[in-house]
XYZ file of C-alpha atoms in Angstrom:
500
model
C -17.337 22.676 1.913
C -14.237 21.138 0.341
C -14.703 19.136 -2.865
C -13.765 15.737 -1.434
C -15.998 16.172 1.632
C -18.866 17.193 -0.627
C -18.276 14.203 -2.917
C -18.184 11.783 0.034
C -21.503 13.134 1.319
C -23.167 12.782 -2.073
C -21.687 9.312 -2.558
C -23.129 8.073 0.751
C -26.489 9.553 -0.175
C -26.372 7.915 -3.614
C -25.611 4.518 -2.072
C -28.579 4.677 0.266
C -29.402 1.370 1.955
C -26.959 -0.637 -0.143
C -23.984 -2.225 1.603
C -20.942 0.049 1.771
C -18.621 -2.133 3.904
C -18.606 -5.854 4.654
C -16.189 -6.870 7.398
C -16.389 -10.541 8.325
C -20.153 -10.519 7.802
C -20.713 -7.275 9.701
C -22.344 -4.825 7.307
C -22.610 -1.041 7.118
C -24.771 0.739 4.577
C -23.992 3.979 2.774
C -26.932 5.512 4.627
C -25.350 4.597 7.963
C -22.055 6.168 6.857
C -23.957 9.335 5.914
C -25.459 9.438 9.407
C -21.990 8.893 10.905
C -20.679 11.943 9.055
C -23.482 14.074 10.467
C -22.957 12.739 13.996
C -19.198 13.311 13.962
C -19.659 16.827 12.587
C -21.979 17.569 15.502
C -19.614 16.108 18.131
C -16.568 17.971 16.807
C -18.546 21.192 16.489
C -19.873 21.018 20.043
C -16.387 20.288 21.376
C -14.881 23.238 19.514
C -12.651 21.320 17.084
C -12.551 23.505 13.976
C -11.488 22.491 10.500
C -8.182 24.323 11.064
C -7.091 21.454 13.364
C -5.883 17.970 12.420
C -7.882 14.959 13.649
C -5.866 11.857 14.532
C -7.196 8.405 13.632
C -5.894 5.155 15.082
C -6.123 3.207 11.853
C -6.427 -0.497 11.222
C -8.478 -2.678 8.861
C -11.609 -2.969 10.955
C -15.123 -1.661 10.556
C -14.731 0.991 13.263
C -11.567 2.567 11.865
C -12.638 2.543 8.208
C -16.042 4.060 8.992
C -14.347 6.737 11.143
C -11.903 7.435 8.290
C -14.803 8.112 5.923
C -16.683 10.146 8.551
C -13.696 12.405 9.327
C -13.163 13.329 5.681
C -16.900 13.583 5.019
C -17.140 16.002 7.950
C -14.613 18.216 6.150
C -11.702 17.648 8.548
C -8.078 16.851 7.791
C -6.557 13.699 9.236
C -3.350 12.306 10.714
C -3.232 8.536 10.261
C -1.658 6.661 13.188
C -0.777 2.998 12.908
C -2.724 1.193 15.648
C -1.036 -2.163 15.033
C 1.874 -1.445 17.363
C 2.670 -1.699 21.071
C 0.573 0.696 23.159
C 3.708 2.407 24.472
C 4.773 3.474 20.965
C 1.294 4.740 20.124
C 1.173 6.765 23.350
C 4.566 8.324 22.571
C 3.367 9.332 19.106
C 0.119 10.790 20.441
C 2.119 12.883 22.918
C 4.392 14.192 20.149
C 1.589 15.002 17.704
C -0.293 17.388 20.049
C -3.594 16.865 18.243
C -6.869 18.577 19.033
C -8.734 15.282 18.576
C -7.932 11.566 18.554
C -10.428 8.949 17.323
C -10.100 5.186 17.666
C -11.910 2.012 18.580
C -11.992 1.228 22.287
C -9.496 -1.619 22.041
C -6.854 0.801 20.757
C -7.599 3.523 23.321
C -5.683 1.954 26.194
C -4.915 3.790 29.415
C -1.435 4.843 28.227
C -2.824 6.320 25.006
C -5.672 8.146 26.758
C -3.277 9.503 29.405
C -0.933 10.847 26.721
C -3.878 12.475 24.947
C -5.240 13.984 28.170
C -1.834 15.482 28.987
C -1.884 17.221 25.595
C -5.450 18.458 26.037
C -6.514 16.175 23.179
C -10.205 15.374 22.797
C -10.516 11.558 22.724
C -13.448 9.976 20.918
C -14.250 6.253 20.856
C -15.964 4.887 17.756
C -18.343 1.936 18.024
C -20.223 0.084 15.297
C -23.444 -1.824 15.970
C -26.119 -3.166 13.605
C -27.835 0.209 14.094
C -24.889 2.261 12.808
C -21.725 4.128 13.804
C -21.561 5.907 17.155
C -19.045 8.341 18.658
C -18.512 8.796 22.396
C -16.366 11.470 24.020
C -13.925 9.974 26.550
C -11.861 13.067 27.434
C -12.724 16.735 26.740
C -10.772 19.185 24.634
C -8.160 21.003 26.718
C -7.169 24.625 26.499
C -3.719 24.105 25.013
C -2.670 25.410 21.616
C -2.933 22.387 19.340
C -1.281 21.561 16.075
C -2.718 23.481 13.132
C -3.635 22.006 9.783
C -1.064 22.930 7.112
C -2.664 24.898 4.294
C -4.153 22.560 1.681
C -3.317 19.338 3.549
C -6.005 16.670 3.725
C -4.162 13.590 5.039
C -0.835 13.132 6.746
C 0.444 9.612 6.183
C 3.592 7.710 7.060
C 5.871 5.984 4.608
C 6.130 2.230 5.059
C 9.559 2.375 6.687
C 10.980 -0.284 4.386
C 14.464 1.248 4.241
C 14.546 3.386 7.379
C 12.436 5.041 10.032
C 8.966 5.942 8.694
C 8.528 9.628 7.939
C 5.313 11.621 7.828
C 4.216 13.074 4.515
C 1.440 15.678 4.151
C -0.754 14.973 1.126
C -2.820 17.836 -0.236
C -6.491 17.700 -1.139
C -5.539 18.749 -4.679
C -3.177 15.776 -5.029
C -5.729 13.301 -3.683
C -8.569 14.681 -5.794
C -6.505 14.576 -8.984
C -5.245 11.079 -8.172
C -8.794 9.830 -7.630
C -10.004 11.281 -10.901
C -7.070 9.728 -12.746
C -7.851 6.344 -11.218
C -11.597 6.155 -11.790
C -12.524 2.816 -13.342
C -16.137 3.648 -14.216
C -17.432 4.960 -17.533
C -15.815 8.085 -18.947
C -17.526 11.234 -17.735
C -19.292 9.641 -14.748
C -17.337 11.421 -12.046
C -16.713 14.606 -13.984
C -20.457 15.028 -14.463
C -21.158 14.036 -10.850
C -23.499 11.247 -11.965
C -22.883 9.111 -8.923
C -24.119 5.574 -9.475
C -23.619 2.697 -7.016
C -21.333 -0.034 -8.329
C -21.836 -3.768 -7.798
C -18.281 -5.072 -8.266
C -16.598 -4.564 -4.863
C -13.121 -3.604 -3.753
C -11.496 -6.511 -1.918
C -9.372 -4.508 0.487
C -6.646 -5.945 2.674
C -4.050 -3.233 2.069
C -3.539 -1.492 5.436
C -5.684 1.604 5.861
C -2.669 3.488 7.238
C -0.608 2.742 4.111
C -0.950 4.650 0.842
C -2.524 1.729 -1.007
C -5.189 1.202 1.662
C -5.898 4.914 1.989
C -6.227 5.308 -1.763
C -8.351 2.163 -2.246
C -10.763 3.285 0.465
C -11.088 6.758 -1.012
C -11.473 5.383 -4.529
C -14.223 3.007 -3.402
C -16.176 5.837 -1.788
C -15.485 8.069 -4.785
C -17.090 5.464 -7.062
C -19.806 4.365 -4.580
C -18.215 0.925 -4.707
C -18.715 -1.499 -1.781
C -15.646 -2.516 0.252
C -15.078 -6.098 1.350
C -12.643 -5.497 4.196
C -9.969 -7.927 5.398
C -7.930 -7.344 8.538
C -5.090 -9.229 6.852
C -4.698 -11.305 3.738
C -5.795 -14.927 3.977
C -5.883 -17.063 0.831
C -8.957 -19.060 1.853
C -10.976 -16.006 2.921
C -9.946 -14.226 -0.274
C -11.085 -17.200 -2.325
C -14.461 -17.192 -0.560
C -14.871 -13.470 -1.307
C -14.109 -14.077 -4.990
C -16.851 -16.714 -5.121
C -19.394 -14.667 -3.148
C -18.926 -11.241 -4.742
C -17.541 -12.070 -8.200
C -15.473 -8.869 -8.612
C -14.263 -7.712 -12.029
C -10.879 -6.532 -10.782
C -8.901 -7.905 -7.857
C -5.907 -6.310 -6.097
C -3.080 -8.679 -5.161
C 0.428 -7.630 -4.107
C 3.258 -10.061 -4.926
C 3.203 -11.821 -1.532
C -0.537 -12.469 -1.899
C -0.072 -13.617 -5.513
C 2.423 -16.199 -4.273
C 0.000 -17.346 -1.563
C -2.765 -17.805 -4.138
C -0.469 -19.767 -6.457
C 0.352 -22.059 -3.531
C -3.295 -22.356 -2.417
C -6.018 -24.714 -3.610
C -7.826 -21.914 -5.495
C -9.061 -22.773 -8.993
C -9.635 -21.024 -12.298
C -13.353 -21.094 -11.581
C -12.776 -19.017 -8.434
C -11.308 -16.264 -10.637
C -13.941 -16.642 -13.385
C -15.373 -13.130 -12.917
C -11.988 -11.401 -12.653
C -10.908 -9.558 -15.785
C -7.524 -8.626 -14.347
C -5.471 -8.623 -11.154
C -3.791 -5.368 -10.194
C -0.379 -5.814 -8.561
C 1.659 -3.105 -6.860
C 3.386 -2.100 -3.607
C 6.428 -4.336 -4.241
C 8.404 -5.839 -7.153
C 6.786 -8.805 -8.900
C 9.103 -11.362 -10.458
C 8.474 -12.487 -14.027
C 8.429 -16.120 -12.882
C 5.703 -15.504 -10.288
C 3.595 -13.471 -12.710
C 3.795 -16.210 -15.335
C 2.949 -18.887 -12.761
C -0.178 -17.002 -11.654
C -1.377 -16.221 -15.178
C -0.766 -19.787 -16.320
C -2.661 -21.278 -13.391
C -5.664 -18.952 -13.215
C -5.857 -17.555 -16.751
C -6.085 -13.984 -15.453
C -3.751 -11.200 -16.634
C -1.690 -9.449 -13.955
C -1.461 -5.690 -14.494
C 1.477 -4.304 -12.527
C 1.690 -0.721 -11.298
C 4.339 1.534 -9.782
C 3.852 4.363 -7.305
C 5.021 5.796 -4.005
C 3.584 7.328 -0.842
C 4.699 10.768 -1.996
C 2.728 10.372 -5.239
C -0.557 9.261 -3.566
C -1.275 6.927 -6.429
C 0.403 5.189 -9.320
C 2.624 6.826 -11.919
C 2.817 3.856 -14.307
C 0.516 0.920 -14.983
C -0.419 -1.756 -17.459
C -3.774 -1.740 -19.258
C -5.604 -4.766 -20.612
C -4.778 -3.600 -24.142
C -1.098 -3.311 -23.245
C -1.182 -6.805 -21.787
C -2.854 -8.226 -24.886
C -0.253 -6.640 -27.185
C 2.927 -6.744 -25.104
C 2.534 -9.343 -22.350
C 5.337 -11.544 -23.650
C 7.671 -8.895 -25.066
C 7.601 -6.476 -22.098
C 7.733 -8.919 -19.208
C 9.187 -7.336 -16.081
C 7.945 -3.843 -16.890
C 5.709 -1.937 -14.460
C 3.793 -0.396 -17.351
C 3.553 2.939 -19.100
C 3.210 6.427 -17.709
C -0.131 7.507 -16.233
C -2.123 10.570 -17.221
C -0.608 13.803 -15.954
C 2.806 12.247 -15.266
C 6.214 12.699 -16.920
C 9.176 10.406 -16.288
C 12.867 10.620 -17.018
C 16.015 8.667 -16.152
C 19.026 10.636 -14.918
C 22.662 9.888 -14.203
C 23.118 9.246 -10.447
C 26.113 11.594 -10.229
C 25.477 14.420 -12.696
C 21.656 14.257 -12.735
C 21.811 14.708 -16.516
C 18.994 13.006 -18.422
C 20.029 9.698 -19.983
C 19.056 8.316 -23.415
C 16.290 5.742 -23.866
C 17.316 2.315 -22.652
C 20.028 3.444 -20.241
C 19.820 2.741 -16.522
C 19.804 5.486 -13.897
C 17.754 7.210 -11.200
C 14.041 7.632 -11.894
C 12.519 11.104 -11.580
C 8.891 12.139 -12.054
C 6.803 15.251 -12.639
C 3.164 15.069 -11.551
C 0.403 17.528 -12.332
C -1.465 16.382 -9.225
C 1.326 17.506 -6.883
C 2.550 20.915 -8.015
C 1.080 21.243 -11.481
C 4.049 19.320 -12.878
C 6.447 22.167 -12.101
C 9.319 20.197 -10.586
C 11.084 16.871 -10.970
C 10.762 14.597 -7.935
C 13.665 12.199 -7.459
C 13.065 8.622 -6.345
C 15.581 6.171 -4.918
C 14.846 3.647 -7.665
C 17.183 2.562 -10.446
C 15.201 2.217 -13.641
C 15.164 2.406 -17.424
C 12.599 3.396 -20.047
C 12.401 1.541 -23.356
C 11.594 2.931 -26.782
C 7.856 2.256 -26.303
C 7.667 4.069 -22.969
C 7.585 0.988 -20.737
C 9.273 1.481 -17.369
C 11.511 -1.161 -15.801
C 12.511 -0.898 -12.133
C 15.971 -2.443 -11.849
C 16.393 -2.010 -8.088
C 17.007 0.626 -5.462
C 19.987 2.926 -5.659
C 20.826 1.966 -2.088
C 20.506 -1.755 -2.952
C 23.826 -1.817 -4.764
C 26.556 -3.689 -2.888
C 30.126 -2.998 -4.052
C 32.060 -6.199 -3.393
C 35.744 -5.786 -4.164
C 34.929 -3.418 -7.039
C 32.081 -5.555 -8.426
C 28.514 -4.221 -8.237
C 26.001 -6.674 -6.758
C 22.314 -5.786 -7.128
C 20.688 -7.119 -3.982
C 17.238 -7.405 -5.528
C 18.504 -9.596 -8.364
C 20.214 -11.951 -5.899
C 17.082 -12.153 -3.706
C 14.952 -13.094 -6.719
C 17.358 -15.923 -7.542
C 17.154 -17.262 -3.979
C 13.350 -17.230 -4.092
C 13.483 -19.881 -6.815
C 14.836 -22.435 -4.344
C 12.067 -24.890 -3.312
C 10.644 -24.040 0.089
C 11.788 -20.392 0.118
C 8.838 -18.046 0.619
C 10.718 -14.729 0.575
C 14.255 -13.397 0.766
C 16.274 -10.243 1.292
C 19.945 -9.543 0.617
C 21.906 -6.824 2.417
C 25.488 -5.624 2.227
C 27.600 -6.027 5.344
C 30.926 -4.268 5.889
C 34.049 -6.305 5.146
C 37.651 -5.177 5.790
C 39.062 -6.759 2.625
C 36.239 -6.347 0.092
C 34.401 -3.275 1.362
C 31.022 -5.028 1.517
C 29.736 -8.569 1.028
C 26.180 -9.786 0.359
C 24.412 -11.682 3.140
C 20.955 -13.217 2.721
C 18.076 -13.916 5.069
C 15.362 -16.205 3.711
C 11.909 -16.971 5.051
C 10.866 -20.600 4.798
C 7.393 -21.815 3.948
C 5.628 -23.178 7.038
C 6.771 -26.760 7.481
C 9.757 -26.421 5.138
C 13.208 -27.409 6.349
C 15.860 -25.317 4.595
C 19.638 -25.450 4.662
C 21.584 -22.240 4.069
C 24.519 -23.987 2.386
C 22.194 -25.838 0.022
C 20.678 -22.483 -0.971
C 24.187 -21.044 -1.561
C 25.005 -24.021 -3.795
C 21.794 -23.359 -5.708
C 22.768 -19.676 -6.084
C 26.209 -20.578 -7.460
C 24.510 -22.265 -10.417
C 22.521 -19.126 -11.278
C 24.667 -16.142 -10.324
C 28.140 -14.782 -10.912
C 30.597 -15.801 -8.169
C 30.762 -12.294 -6.698
C 26.928 -12.186 -6.441
C 26.609 -15.312 -4.288
C 25.876 -14.430 -0.625
C 28.660 -15.295 1.792
C 26.013 -16.508 4.257
C 22.366 -17.503 4.027
C 20.339 -17.377 7.246
C 17.001 -19.199 7.391
C 14.170 -17.766 9.543
C 10.540 -18.723 10.082
C 9.373 -15.159 9.366
C 11.087 -12.045 8.096
C 10.279 -8.783 9.925
C 7.811 -6.702 7.940
C 6.319 -3.224 7.823
C 2.611 -2.452 8.109
C 2.384 -2.689 4.300
C 3.823 -6.240 4.468
C 7.142 -5.242 2.913
C 10.338 -6.619 4.406
C 11.770 -4.103 6.891
C 15.436 -3.527 6.059
C 16.260 -1.833 9.409
C 14.731 -4.755 11.325
C 16.627 -7.267 9.171
C 19.872 -5.403 9.903
C 19.153 -5.727 13.622
C 18.401 -9.415 13.115
C 21.701 -9.945 11.295
C 23.563 -8.251 14.150
C 22.031 -10.817 16.507
C 22.721 -13.779 14.178
C 26.347 -12.743 13.664
């Protein structure tokens, strides 16, 4: 049996009757997850689905999908994660293209179109149900005789990128990469995991990151790895999050920038965060102003991280010691390099390594991917300071050249977010006959806020260079977002084409 499958089995046995997942008051114990692993192994075995085939999972943040996720990996099968939070037609098209031996999902997601697409491919379809008695799997369509997609050697999970800048692409993540990433991220006492002394934890993971996104996948695996209970949210809600803080009193709390802003604007108090030693923030850039506002209000340090889907985990992070020593002098940094990672900054054109302090393209070497043999290029512009702190300046494709002047779209968007009533903003470059490109902004208003685009432009003129000020500011009630709650650039481009 593979190492991760074996560890999941032993973790569920170690947890016993303790709660493993709490979803809106519906509870599953570790013992029930252990039984689910056994049941799924039996079903797949009887149906002839070997471990050389990939198992598809219609993923979303619900009890059924998360328990099936754990059961699939515990049963020693590799997985293709499929985003279930989309129109049925798109899911059916993806199922038809994937040609999987098995597809698992909750009944609500297994609509007639999806089941028909699976049946045409000879895909075994299994519905997962959760009752107070446990997790149950029911075969809806049998395995056909077709030749199905084989599991690439070493692959454990195939996951999609968030699609922030273009069409999502599938990335195979190896068991070696995931295992190494989990060991690097363990928060329990040194030696606990290495010595296989599995001990149930009491401080839970408050998880609202989408299961089908890297952060949700990793947080789920890490929780099982540490025998740590999961408090599962289908989506982030400030009031529900506050109630979970009060009920479970976690030591660490994950909060991406959008959620941090929602908490700052909520009626949460310092007492609500009394048990929290630190908030971990990742998945998107966090402005210095928002970080300072959160820390000032709640008295909790925010430890930012930086990673990517390809890395299956973070490559830089802040520690509590770093925050204590450098919180005010290294504001805006995403932390220092993680164990088993090397970073360098290279010139965008020549790819030659640049001196400390200079801005260029970020590249990384990771032991958990290929033993640290090769440099992996990102699309991020960054710099490293003399103490090894990394600063993400923006994306290489964020630069807008306006009449010879370089406009960094991220910088402009951050300035617009300071305008009262603006919840979020994005700036894109649109083609212009005279200047090459010009910046155009789309801002999302807080519910109930009335915003004027020209007033926002006037505000920007006081804070930016003339060439950085957007030529137009469009106000919308909600910006289009990806499954990971990042603004979708392709969808915004389509929106701008409609707005004119």
